[in-house]
PDB file of C-alpha atoms and ligand atoms in Angstrom:
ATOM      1  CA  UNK A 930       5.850 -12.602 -12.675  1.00 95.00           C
ATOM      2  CA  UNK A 931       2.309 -10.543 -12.857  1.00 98.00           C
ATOM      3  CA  UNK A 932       1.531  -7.351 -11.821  1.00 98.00           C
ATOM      4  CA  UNK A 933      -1.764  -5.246 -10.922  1.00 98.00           C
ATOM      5  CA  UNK A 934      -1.811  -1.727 -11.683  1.00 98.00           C
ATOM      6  CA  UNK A 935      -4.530   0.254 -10.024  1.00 98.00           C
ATOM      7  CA  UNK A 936      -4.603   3.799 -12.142  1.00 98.00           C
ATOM      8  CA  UNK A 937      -7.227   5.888 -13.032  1.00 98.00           C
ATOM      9  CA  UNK A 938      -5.565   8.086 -15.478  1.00 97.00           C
ATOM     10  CA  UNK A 939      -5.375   6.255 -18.455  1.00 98.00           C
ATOM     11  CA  UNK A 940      -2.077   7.428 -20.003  1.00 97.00           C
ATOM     12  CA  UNK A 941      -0.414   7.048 -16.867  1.00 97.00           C
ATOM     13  CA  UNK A 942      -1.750   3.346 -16.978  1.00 98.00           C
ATOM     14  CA  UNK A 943      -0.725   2.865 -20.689  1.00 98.00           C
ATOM     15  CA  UNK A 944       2.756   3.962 -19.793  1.00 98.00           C
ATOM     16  CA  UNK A 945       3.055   1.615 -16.823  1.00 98.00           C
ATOM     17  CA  UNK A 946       1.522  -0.854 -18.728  1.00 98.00           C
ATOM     18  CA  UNK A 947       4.074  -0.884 -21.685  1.00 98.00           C
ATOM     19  CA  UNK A 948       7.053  -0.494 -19.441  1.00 98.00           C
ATOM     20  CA  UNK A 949       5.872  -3.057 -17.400  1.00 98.00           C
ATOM     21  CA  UNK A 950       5.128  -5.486 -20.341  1.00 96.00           C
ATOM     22  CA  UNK A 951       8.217  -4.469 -21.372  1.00 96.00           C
ATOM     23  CA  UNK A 952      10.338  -5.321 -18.446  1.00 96.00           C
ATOM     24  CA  UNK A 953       8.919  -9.272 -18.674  1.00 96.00           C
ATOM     25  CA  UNK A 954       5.757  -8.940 -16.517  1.00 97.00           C
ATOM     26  CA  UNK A 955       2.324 -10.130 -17.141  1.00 97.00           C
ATOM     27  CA  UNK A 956      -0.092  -6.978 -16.425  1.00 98.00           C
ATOM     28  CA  UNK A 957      -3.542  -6.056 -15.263  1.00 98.00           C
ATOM     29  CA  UNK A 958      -4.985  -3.041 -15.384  1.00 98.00           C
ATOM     30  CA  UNK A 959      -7.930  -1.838 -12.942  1.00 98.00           C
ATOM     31  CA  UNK A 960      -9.376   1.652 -13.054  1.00 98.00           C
ATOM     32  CA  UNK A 961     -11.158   1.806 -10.240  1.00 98.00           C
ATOM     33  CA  UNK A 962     -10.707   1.268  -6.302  1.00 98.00           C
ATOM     34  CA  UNK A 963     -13.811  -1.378  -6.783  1.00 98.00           C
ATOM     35  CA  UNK A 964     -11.880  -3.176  -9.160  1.00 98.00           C
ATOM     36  CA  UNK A 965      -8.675  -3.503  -8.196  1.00 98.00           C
ATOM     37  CA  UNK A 966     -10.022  -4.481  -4.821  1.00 98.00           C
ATOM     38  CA  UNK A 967     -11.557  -7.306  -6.843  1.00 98.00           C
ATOM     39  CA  UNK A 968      -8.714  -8.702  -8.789  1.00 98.00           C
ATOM     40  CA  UNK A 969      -6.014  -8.186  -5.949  1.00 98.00           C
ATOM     41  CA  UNK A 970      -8.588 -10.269  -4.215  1.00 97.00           C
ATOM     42  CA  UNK A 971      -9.022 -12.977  -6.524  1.00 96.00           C
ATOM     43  CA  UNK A 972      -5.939 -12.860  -8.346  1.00 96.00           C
ATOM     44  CA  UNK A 973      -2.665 -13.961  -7.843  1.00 96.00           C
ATOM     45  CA  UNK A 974       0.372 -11.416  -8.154  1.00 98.00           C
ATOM     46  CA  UNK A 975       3.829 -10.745  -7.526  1.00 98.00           C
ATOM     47  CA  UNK A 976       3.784  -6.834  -6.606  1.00 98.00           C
ATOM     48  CA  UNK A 977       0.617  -4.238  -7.711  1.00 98.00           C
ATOM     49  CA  UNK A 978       0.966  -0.386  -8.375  1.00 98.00           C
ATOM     50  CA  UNK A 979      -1.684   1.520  -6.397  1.00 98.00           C
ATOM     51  CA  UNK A 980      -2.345   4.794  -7.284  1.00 97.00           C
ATOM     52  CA  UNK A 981      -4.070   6.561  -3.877  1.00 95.00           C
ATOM     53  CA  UNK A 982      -6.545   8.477  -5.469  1.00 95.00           C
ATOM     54  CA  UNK A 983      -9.048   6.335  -7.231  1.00 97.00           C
ATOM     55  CA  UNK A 984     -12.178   6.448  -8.380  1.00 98.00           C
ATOM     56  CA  UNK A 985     -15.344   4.402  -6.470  1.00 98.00           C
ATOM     57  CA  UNK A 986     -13.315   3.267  -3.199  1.00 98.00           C
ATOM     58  CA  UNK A 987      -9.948   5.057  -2.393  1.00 96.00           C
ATOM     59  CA  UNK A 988      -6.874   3.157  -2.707  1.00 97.00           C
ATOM     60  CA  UNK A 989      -6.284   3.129   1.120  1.00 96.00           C
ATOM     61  CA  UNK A 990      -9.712   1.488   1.766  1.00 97.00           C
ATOM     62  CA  UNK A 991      -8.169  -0.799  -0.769  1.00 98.00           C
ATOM     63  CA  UNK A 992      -5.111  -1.293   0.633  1.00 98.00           C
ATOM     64  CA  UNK A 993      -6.285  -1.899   4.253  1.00 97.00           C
ATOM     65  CA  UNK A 994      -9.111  -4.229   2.482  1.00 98.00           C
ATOM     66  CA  UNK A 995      -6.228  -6.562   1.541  1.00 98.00           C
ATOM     67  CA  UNK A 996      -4.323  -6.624   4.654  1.00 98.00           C
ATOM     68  CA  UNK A 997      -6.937  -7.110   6.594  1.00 97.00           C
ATOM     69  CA  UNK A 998      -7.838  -9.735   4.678  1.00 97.00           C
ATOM     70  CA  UNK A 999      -4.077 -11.512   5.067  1.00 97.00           C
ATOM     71  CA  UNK A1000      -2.966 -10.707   1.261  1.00 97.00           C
ATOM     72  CA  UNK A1001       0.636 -10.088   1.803  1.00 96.00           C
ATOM     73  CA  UNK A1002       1.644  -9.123  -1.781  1.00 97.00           C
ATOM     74  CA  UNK A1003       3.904  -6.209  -2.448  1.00 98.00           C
ATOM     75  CA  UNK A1004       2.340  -2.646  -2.829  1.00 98.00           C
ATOM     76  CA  UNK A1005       4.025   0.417  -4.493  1.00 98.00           C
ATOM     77  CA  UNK A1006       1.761   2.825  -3.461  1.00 97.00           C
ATOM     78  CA  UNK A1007       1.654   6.146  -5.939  1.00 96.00           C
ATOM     79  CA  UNK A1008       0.958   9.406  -4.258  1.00 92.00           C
ATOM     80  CA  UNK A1009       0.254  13.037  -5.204  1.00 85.00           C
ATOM     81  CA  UNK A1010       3.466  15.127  -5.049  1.00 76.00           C
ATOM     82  CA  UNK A1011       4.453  16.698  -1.956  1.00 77.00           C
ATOM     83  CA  UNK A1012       1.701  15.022   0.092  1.00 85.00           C
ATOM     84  CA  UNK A1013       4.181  14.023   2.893  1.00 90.00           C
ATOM     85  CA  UNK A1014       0.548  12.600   4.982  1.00 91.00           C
ATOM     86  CA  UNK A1015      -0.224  10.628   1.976  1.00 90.00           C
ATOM     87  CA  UNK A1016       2.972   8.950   2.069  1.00 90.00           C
ATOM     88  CA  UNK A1017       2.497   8.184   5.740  1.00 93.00           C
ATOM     89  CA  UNK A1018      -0.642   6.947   5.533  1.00 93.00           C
ATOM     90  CA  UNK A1019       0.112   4.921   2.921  1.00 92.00           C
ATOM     91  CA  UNK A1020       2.485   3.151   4.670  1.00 93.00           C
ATOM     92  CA  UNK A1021       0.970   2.604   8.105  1.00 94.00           C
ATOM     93  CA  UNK A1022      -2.034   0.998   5.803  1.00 94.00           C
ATOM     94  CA  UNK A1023       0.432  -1.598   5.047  1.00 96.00           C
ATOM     95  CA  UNK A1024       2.175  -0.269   1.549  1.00 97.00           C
ATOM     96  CA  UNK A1025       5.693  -1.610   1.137  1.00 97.00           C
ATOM     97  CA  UNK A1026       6.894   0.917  -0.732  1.00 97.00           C
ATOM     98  CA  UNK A1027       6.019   4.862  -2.406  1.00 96.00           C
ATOM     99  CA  UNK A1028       6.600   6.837  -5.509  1.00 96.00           C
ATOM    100  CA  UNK A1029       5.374   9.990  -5.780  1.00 95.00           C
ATOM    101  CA  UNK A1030       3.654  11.249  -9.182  1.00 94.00           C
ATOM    102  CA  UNK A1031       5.098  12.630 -11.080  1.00 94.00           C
ATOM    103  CA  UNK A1032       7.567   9.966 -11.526  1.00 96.00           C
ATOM    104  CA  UNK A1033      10.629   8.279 -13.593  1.00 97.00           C
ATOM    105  CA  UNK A1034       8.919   4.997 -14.677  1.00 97.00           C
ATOM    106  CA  UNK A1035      12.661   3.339 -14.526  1.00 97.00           C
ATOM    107  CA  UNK A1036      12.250   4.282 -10.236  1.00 97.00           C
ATOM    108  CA  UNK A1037       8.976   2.314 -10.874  1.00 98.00           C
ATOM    109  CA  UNK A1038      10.624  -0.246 -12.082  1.00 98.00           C
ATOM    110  CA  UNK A1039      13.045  -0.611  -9.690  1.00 97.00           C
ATOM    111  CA  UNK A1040      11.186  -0.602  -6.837  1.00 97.00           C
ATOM    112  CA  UNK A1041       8.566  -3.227  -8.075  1.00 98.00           C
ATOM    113  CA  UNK A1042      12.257  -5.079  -9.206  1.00 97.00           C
ATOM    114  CA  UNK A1043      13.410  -4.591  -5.564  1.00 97.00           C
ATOM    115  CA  UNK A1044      10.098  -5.732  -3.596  1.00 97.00           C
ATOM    116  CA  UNK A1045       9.871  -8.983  -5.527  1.00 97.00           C
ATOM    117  CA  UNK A1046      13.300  -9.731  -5.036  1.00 95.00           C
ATOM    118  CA  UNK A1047      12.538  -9.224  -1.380  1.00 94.00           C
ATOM    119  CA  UNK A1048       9.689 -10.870  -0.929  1.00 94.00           C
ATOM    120  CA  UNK A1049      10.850 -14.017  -2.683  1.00 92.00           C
ATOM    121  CA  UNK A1050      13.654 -13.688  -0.270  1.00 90.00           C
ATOM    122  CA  UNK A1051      16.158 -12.993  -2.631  1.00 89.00           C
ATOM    123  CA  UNK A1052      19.164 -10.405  -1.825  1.00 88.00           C
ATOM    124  CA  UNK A1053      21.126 -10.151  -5.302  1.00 91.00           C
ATOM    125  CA  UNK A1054      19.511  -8.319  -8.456  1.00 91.00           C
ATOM    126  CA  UNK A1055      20.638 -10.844 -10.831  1.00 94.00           C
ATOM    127  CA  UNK A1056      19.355 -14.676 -10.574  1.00 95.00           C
ATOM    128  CA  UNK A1057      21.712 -17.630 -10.614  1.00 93.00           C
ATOM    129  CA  UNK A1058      21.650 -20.808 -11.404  1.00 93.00           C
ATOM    130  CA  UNK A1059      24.677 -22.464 -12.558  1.00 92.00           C
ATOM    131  CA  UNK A1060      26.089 -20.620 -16.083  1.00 94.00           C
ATOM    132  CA  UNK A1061      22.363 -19.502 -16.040  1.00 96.00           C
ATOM    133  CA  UNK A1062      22.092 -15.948 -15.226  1.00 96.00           C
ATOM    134  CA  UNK A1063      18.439 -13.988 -15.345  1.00 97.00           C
ATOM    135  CA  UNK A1064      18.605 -10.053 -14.946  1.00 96.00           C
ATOM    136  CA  UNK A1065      15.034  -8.400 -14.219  1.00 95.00           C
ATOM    137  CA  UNK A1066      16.669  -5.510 -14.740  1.00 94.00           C
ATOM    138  CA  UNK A1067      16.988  -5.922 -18.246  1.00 93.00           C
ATOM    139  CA  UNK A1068      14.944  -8.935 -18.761  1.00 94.00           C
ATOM    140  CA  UNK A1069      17.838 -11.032 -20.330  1.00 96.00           C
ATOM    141  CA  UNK A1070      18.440 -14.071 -19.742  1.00 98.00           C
ATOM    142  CA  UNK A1071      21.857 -15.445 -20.801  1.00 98.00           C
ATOM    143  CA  UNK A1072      24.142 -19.123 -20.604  1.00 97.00           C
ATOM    144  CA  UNK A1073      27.589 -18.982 -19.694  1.00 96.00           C
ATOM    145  CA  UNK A1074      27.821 -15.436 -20.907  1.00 96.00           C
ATOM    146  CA  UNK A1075      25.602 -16.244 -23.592  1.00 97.00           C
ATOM    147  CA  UNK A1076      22.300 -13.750 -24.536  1.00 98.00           C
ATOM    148  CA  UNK A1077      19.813 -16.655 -25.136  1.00 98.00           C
ATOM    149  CA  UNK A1078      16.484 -15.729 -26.651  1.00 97.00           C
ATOM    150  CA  UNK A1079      13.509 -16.398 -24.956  1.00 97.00           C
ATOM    151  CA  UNK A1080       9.314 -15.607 -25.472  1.00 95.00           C
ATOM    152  CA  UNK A1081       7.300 -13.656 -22.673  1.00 94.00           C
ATOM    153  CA  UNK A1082       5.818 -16.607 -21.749  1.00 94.00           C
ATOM    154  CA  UNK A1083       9.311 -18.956 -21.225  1.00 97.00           C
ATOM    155  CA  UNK A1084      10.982 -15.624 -19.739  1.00 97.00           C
ATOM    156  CA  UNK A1085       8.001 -15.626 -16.895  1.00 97.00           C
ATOM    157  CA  UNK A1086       8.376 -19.159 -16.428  1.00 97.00           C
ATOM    158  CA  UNK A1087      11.531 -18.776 -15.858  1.00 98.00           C
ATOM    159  CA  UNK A1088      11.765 -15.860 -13.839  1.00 97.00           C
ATOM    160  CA  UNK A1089       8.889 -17.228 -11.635  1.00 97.00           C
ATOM    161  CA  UNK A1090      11.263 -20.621 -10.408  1.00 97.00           C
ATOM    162  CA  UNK A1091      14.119 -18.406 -10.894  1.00 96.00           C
ATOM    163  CA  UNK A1092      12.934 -16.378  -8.202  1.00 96.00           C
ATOM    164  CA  UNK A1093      11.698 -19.121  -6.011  1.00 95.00           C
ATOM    165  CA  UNK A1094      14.229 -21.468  -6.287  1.00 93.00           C
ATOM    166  CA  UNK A1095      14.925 -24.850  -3.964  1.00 93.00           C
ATOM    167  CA  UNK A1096      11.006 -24.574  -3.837  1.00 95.00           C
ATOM    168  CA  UNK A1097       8.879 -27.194  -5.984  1.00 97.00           C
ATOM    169  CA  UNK A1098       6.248 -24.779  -7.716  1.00 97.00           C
ATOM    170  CA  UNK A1099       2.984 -26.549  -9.259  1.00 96.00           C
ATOM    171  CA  UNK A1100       1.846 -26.166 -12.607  1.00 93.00           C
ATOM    172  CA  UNK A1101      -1.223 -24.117 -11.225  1.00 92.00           C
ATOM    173  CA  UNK A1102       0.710 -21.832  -9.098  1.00 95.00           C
ATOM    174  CA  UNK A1103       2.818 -21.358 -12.653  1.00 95.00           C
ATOM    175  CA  UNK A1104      -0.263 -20.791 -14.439  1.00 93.00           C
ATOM    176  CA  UNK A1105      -1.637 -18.196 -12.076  1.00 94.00           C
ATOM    177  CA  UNK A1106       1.551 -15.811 -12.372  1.00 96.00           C
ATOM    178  CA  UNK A1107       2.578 -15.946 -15.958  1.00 95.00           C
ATOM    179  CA  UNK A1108      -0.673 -14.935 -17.460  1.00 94.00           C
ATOM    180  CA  UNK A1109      -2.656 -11.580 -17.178  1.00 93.00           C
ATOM    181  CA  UNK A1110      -6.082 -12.011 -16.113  1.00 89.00           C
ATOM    182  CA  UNK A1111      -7.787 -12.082 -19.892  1.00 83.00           C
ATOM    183  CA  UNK A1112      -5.243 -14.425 -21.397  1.00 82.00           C
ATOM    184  CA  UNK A1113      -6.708 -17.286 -23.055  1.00 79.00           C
ATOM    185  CA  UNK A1114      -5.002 -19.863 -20.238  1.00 77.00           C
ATOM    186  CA  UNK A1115      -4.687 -23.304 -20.699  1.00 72.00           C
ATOM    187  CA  UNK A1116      -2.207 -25.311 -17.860  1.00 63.00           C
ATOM    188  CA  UNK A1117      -0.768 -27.889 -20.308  1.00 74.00           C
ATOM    189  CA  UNK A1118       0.932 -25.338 -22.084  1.00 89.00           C
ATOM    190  CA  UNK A1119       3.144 -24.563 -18.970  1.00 92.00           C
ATOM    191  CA  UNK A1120       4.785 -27.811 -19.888  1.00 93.00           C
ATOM    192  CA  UNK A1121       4.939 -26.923 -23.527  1.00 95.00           C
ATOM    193  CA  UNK A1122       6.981 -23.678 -22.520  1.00 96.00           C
ATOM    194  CA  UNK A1123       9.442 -25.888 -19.619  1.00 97.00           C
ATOM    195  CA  UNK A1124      10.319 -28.268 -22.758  1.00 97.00           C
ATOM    196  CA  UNK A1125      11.232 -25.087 -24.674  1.00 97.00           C
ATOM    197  CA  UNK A1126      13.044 -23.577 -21.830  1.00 98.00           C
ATOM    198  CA  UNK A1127      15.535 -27.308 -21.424  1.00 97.00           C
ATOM    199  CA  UNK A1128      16.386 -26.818 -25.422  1.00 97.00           C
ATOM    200  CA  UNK A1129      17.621 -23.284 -24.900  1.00 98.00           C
ATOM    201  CA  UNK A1130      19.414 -23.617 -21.088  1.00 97.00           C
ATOM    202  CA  UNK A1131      19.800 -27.121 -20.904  1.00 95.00           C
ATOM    203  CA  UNK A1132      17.945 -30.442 -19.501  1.00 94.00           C
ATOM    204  CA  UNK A1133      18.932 -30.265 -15.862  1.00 93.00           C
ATOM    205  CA  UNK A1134      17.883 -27.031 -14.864  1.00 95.00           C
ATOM    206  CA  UNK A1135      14.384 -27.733 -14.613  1.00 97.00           C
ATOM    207  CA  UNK A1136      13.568 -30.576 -12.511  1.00 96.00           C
ATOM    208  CA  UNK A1137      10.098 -32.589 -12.602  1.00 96.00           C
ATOM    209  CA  UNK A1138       8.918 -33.146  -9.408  1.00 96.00           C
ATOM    210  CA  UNK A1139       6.216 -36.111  -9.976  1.00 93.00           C
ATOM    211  CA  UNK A1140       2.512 -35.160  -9.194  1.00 91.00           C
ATOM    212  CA  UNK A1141       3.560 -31.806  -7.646  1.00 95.00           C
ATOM    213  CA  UNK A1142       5.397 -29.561 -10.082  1.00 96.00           C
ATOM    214  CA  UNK A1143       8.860 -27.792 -10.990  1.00 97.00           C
ATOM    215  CA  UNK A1144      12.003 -26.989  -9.338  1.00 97.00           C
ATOM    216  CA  UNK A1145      15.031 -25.070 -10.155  1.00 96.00           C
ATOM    217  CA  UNK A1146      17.661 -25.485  -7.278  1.00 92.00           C
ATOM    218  CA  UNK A1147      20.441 -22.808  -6.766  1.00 83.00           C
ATOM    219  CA  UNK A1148      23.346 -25.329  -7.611  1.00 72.00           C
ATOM    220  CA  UNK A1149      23.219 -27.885 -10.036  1.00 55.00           C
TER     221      UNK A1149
HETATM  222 CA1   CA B 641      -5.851   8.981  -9.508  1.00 64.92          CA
END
């Protein structure tokens, strides 16, 4: 899973950034309405933080930038305190969700927790697959009650087919949400970390799907 965060203020955007990295994502940082117009444009993620006020174009323009252009991703829209209008706009400009600043970073984090589970059209906070349980809310990952130990990378592997699972996901698609944006990437190592992720939960929770990718299917 990879998230944007649009923030001009650059402590707010270190502390979103660390409890974000934290929590299992891969982040992205833009500090500007110009950038983060660019990479949620370009790039592909699972929910993005957009702070309202920003610097060069406003994070409405932004946001209504994006819809209009048919990007459906999640956005947690941050607002100035109080500003009921903000709020409103916010949402009629196509945000899925607010928080308003200044805020609890765990109500961050369970918001962006609860939009991705939505939007991959899952209803419970904990994924299942067989003894295999993944918790974004803690970022653990255990096996038949079992805390097994697992990298960034394998947990966002992971969590990525955990979340979209009975759905063959390529290699690419992989690639293009476990990695922030200036990550050295390199696509065979996706197999490298599904090799890694059999020895720890077992050989038939992965599935190869020749030619076209991965699958994890809810019951196995
Ligand atoms: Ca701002």
């Amino acid at each position: 899973m990879r998230i944007l965060i649009a923030e001009d203020e650059p402590a707010l955007s270190r502390q979103l950034e660390a409890a974000l990295t934290d929590s299992g994502y891969a982040v992205d940082c833009a500090f500007d309405g110009e950038r983060a117009d660019f990479l949620g444009a370009t790039e592909s993620y699972d929910a993005i933080v957009l702070d309202l006020g920003l610097p060069k174009v406003d994070g409405l323009t932004v946001l209504r930038r994006w819809r209009d252009a048919g990007l459906a991703v999640p956005v947690l829209v941050l607002t100035a305190r109080d500003s009921w209008h903000e709020k409103v706009r916010g949402i009629d400009s196509g945000a899925d969700d607010y928080v308003a600043k200044p805020f609890q970073m765990e109500e961050v984090l369970a918001r962006l927790r609860a939009l991705i589970r939505r939007a991959s059209g899952q209803v419970s906070p904990e994924l299942r697959c067989g003894d295999v349980v993944l918790d974004p809310r803690n970022a653990r990952v255990t096996r038949g009650g079992a805390t097994v130990k697992l990298t960034g990378h394998e947990f966002r592997v992971l969590s990525y087919l955990m979340h979209h699972r009975n759905r063959v996901v390529s290699q690419n698609e992989l690639t293009e949400h476990i990695y922030a944006q200036n990550f050295d990437r390199d696509s065979n190592t996706v197999e490298v970390f599904i090799a890694r992720l059999r020895r720890k939960l077992g050989a038939s929770l992965i599935e190869t799907v020749r030619g076209l990718g991965y699958r994890i299917e809810e019951e196995r």
